[in-house]
mmCIF file of C-alpha atoms in Angstrom:
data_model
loop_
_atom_site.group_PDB
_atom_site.id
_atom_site.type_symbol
_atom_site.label_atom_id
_atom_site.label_comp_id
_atom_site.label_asym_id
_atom_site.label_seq_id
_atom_site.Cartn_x
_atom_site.Cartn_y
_atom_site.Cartn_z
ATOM 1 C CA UNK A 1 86.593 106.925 91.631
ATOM 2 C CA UNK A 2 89.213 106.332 94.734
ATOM 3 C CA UNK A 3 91.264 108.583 96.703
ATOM 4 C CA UNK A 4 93.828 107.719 98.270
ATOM 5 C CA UNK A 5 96.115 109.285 101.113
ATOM 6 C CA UNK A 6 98.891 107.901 102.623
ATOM 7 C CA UNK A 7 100.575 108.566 106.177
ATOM 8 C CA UNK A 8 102.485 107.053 108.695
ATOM 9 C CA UNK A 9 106.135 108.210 106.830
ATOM 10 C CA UNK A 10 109.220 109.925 108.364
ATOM 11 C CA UNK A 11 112.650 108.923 109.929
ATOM 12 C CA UNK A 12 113.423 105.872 111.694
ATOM 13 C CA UNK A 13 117.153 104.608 112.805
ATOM 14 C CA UNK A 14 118.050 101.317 110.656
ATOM 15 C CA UNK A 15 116.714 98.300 112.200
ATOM 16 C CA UNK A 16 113.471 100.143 113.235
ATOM 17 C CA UNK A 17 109.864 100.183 112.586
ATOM 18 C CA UNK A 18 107.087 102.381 110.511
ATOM 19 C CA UNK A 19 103.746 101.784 110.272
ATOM 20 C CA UNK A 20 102.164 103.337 106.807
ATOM 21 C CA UNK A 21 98.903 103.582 106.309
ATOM 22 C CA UNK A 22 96.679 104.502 103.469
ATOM 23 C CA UNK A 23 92.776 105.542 103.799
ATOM 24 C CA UNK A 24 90.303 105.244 101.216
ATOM 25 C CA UNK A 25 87.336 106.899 100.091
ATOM 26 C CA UNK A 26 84.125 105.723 98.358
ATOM 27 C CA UNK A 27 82.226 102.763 99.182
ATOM 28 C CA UNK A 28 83.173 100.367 97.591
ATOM 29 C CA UNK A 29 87.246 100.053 98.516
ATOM 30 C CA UNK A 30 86.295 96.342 99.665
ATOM 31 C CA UNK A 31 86.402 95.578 95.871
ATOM 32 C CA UNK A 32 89.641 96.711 95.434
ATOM 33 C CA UNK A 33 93.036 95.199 95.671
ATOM 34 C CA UNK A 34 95.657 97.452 96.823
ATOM 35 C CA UNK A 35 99.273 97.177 96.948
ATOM 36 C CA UNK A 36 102.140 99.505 97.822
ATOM 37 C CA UNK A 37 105.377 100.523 95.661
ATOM 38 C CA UNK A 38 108.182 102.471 96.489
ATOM 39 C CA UNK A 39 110.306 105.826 94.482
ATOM 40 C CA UNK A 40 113.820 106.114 95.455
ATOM 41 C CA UNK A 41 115.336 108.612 94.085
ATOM 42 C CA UNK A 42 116.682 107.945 90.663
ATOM 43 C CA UNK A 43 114.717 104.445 90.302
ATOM 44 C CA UNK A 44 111.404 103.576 89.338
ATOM 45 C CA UNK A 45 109.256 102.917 91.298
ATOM 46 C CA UNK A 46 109.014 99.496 92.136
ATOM 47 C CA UNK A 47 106.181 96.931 93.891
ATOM 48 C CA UNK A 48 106.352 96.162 97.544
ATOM 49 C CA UNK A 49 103.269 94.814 99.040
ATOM 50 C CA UNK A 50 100.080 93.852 97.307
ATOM 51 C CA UNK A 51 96.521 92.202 98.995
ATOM 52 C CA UNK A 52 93.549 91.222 97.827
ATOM 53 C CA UNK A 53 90.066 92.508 98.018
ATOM 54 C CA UNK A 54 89.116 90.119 100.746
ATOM 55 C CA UNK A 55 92.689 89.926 102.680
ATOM 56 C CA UNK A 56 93.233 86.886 101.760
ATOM 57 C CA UNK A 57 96.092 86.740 99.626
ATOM 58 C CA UNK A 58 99.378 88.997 99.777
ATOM 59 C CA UNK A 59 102.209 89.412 97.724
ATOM 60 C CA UNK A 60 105.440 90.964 98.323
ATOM 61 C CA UNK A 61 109.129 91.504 97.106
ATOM 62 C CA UNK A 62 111.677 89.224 97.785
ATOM 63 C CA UNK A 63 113.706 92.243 99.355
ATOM 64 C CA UNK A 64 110.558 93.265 102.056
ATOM 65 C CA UNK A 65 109.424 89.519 102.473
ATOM 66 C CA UNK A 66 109.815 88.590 106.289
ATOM 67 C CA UNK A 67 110.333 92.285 107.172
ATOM 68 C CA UNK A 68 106.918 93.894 105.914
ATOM 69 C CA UNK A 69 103.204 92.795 106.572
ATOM 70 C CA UNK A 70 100.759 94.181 104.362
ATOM 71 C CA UNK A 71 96.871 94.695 105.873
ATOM 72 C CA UNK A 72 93.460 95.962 105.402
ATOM 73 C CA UNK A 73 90.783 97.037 107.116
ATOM 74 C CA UNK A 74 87.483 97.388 104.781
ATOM 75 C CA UNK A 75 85.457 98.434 107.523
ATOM 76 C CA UNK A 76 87.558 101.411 108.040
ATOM 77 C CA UNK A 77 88.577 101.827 104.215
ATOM 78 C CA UNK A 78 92.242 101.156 105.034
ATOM 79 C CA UNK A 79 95.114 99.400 104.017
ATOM 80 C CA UNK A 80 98.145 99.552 106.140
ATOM 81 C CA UNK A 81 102.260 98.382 105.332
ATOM 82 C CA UNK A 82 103.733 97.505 109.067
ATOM 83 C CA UNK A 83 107.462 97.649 108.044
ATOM 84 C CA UNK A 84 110.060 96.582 110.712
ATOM 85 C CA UNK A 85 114.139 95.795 110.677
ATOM 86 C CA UNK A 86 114.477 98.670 108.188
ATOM 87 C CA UNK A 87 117.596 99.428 105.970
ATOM 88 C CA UNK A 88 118.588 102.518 104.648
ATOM 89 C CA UNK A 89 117.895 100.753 101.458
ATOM 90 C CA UNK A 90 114.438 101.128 101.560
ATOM 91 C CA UNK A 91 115.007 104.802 102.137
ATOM 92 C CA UNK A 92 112.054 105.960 99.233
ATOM 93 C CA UNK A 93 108.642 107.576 98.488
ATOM 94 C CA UNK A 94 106.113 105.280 99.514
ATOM 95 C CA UNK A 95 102.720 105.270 97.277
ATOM 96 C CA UNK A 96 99.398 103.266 97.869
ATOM 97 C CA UNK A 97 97.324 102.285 95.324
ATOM 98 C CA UNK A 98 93.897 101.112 94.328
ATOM 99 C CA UNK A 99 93.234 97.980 91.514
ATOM 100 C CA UNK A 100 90.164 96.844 89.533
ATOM 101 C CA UNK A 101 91.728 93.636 89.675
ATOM 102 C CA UNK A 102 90.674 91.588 92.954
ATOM 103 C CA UNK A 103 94.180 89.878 93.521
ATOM 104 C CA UNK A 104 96.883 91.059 94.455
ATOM 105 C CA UNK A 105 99.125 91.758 91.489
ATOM 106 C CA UNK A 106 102.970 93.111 91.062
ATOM 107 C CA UNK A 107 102.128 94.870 87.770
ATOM 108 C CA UNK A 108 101.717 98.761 88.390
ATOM 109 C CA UNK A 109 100.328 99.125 84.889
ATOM 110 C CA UNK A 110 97.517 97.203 86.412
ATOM 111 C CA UNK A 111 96.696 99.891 89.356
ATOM 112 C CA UNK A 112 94.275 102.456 88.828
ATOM 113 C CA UNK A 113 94.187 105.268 91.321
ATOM 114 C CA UNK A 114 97.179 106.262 93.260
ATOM 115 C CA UNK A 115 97.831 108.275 96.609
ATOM 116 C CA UNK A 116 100.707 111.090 96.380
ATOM 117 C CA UNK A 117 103.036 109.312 98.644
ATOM 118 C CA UNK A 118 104.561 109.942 101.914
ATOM 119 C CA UNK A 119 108.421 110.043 102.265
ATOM 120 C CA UNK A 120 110.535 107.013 104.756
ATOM 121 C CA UNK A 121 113.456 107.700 105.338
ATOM 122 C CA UNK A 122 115.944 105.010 107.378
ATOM 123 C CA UNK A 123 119.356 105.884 108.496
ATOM 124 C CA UNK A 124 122.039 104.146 109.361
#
């Protein structure tokens, strides 16, 4: 079993910078990939970021890729998303979440444990 909780969210002017991150419990988050989608309102929520257990391989959307860095830090049982040049169009709820799988996969069938989000908001 994971837990996850998110932070880092709020209001930023477009072109600005957020720094999410997401902590982890249990021991054994090193196992884990972890990626993070996004809830607009109205959509579904969609992928963002994904890394693998060891931080070795990422993944990300074509419309964060170049503007969002996806991290982890094991020791501390964290994952972060370091978003910068922000639109209003990423404007969503942004969720963390926990995989059996040690990639880094776009598939949120695939995820099993999920945080309750915090809200970014960009304006323009």
């Amino acid at each position: 079993q994971v837990q996850l909780v998110e932070s880092g969210g709020g209001l930023v002017q477009a072109g600005g910078s957020l720094r999410l991150s997401c902590a982890a419990s249990g021991r054994t988050f090193g196992g884990y990939g972890m990626g993070w989608f996004r809830q607009a309102p109205g959509k579904e929520r969609e992928f963002v970021a994904a890394i693998s257990s060891s931080g070795s391989t990422t993944t990300y959307a074509d419309s964060v890729k170049g503007r969002f860095t996806i991290s982890r830090d094991n020791a501390k049982n964290t994952v972060y998303l370091q978003m910068s040049s922000l639109k209003p169009e990423d404007t969503a709820v942004y969720y963390c979440a926990a995989t059996y799988y040690s990639g880094s996969p776009r598939i949120r069938g695939l995820y099993n444990y999920w945080g309750q989000g915090t809200q970014v908001s960009v304006s323009s």
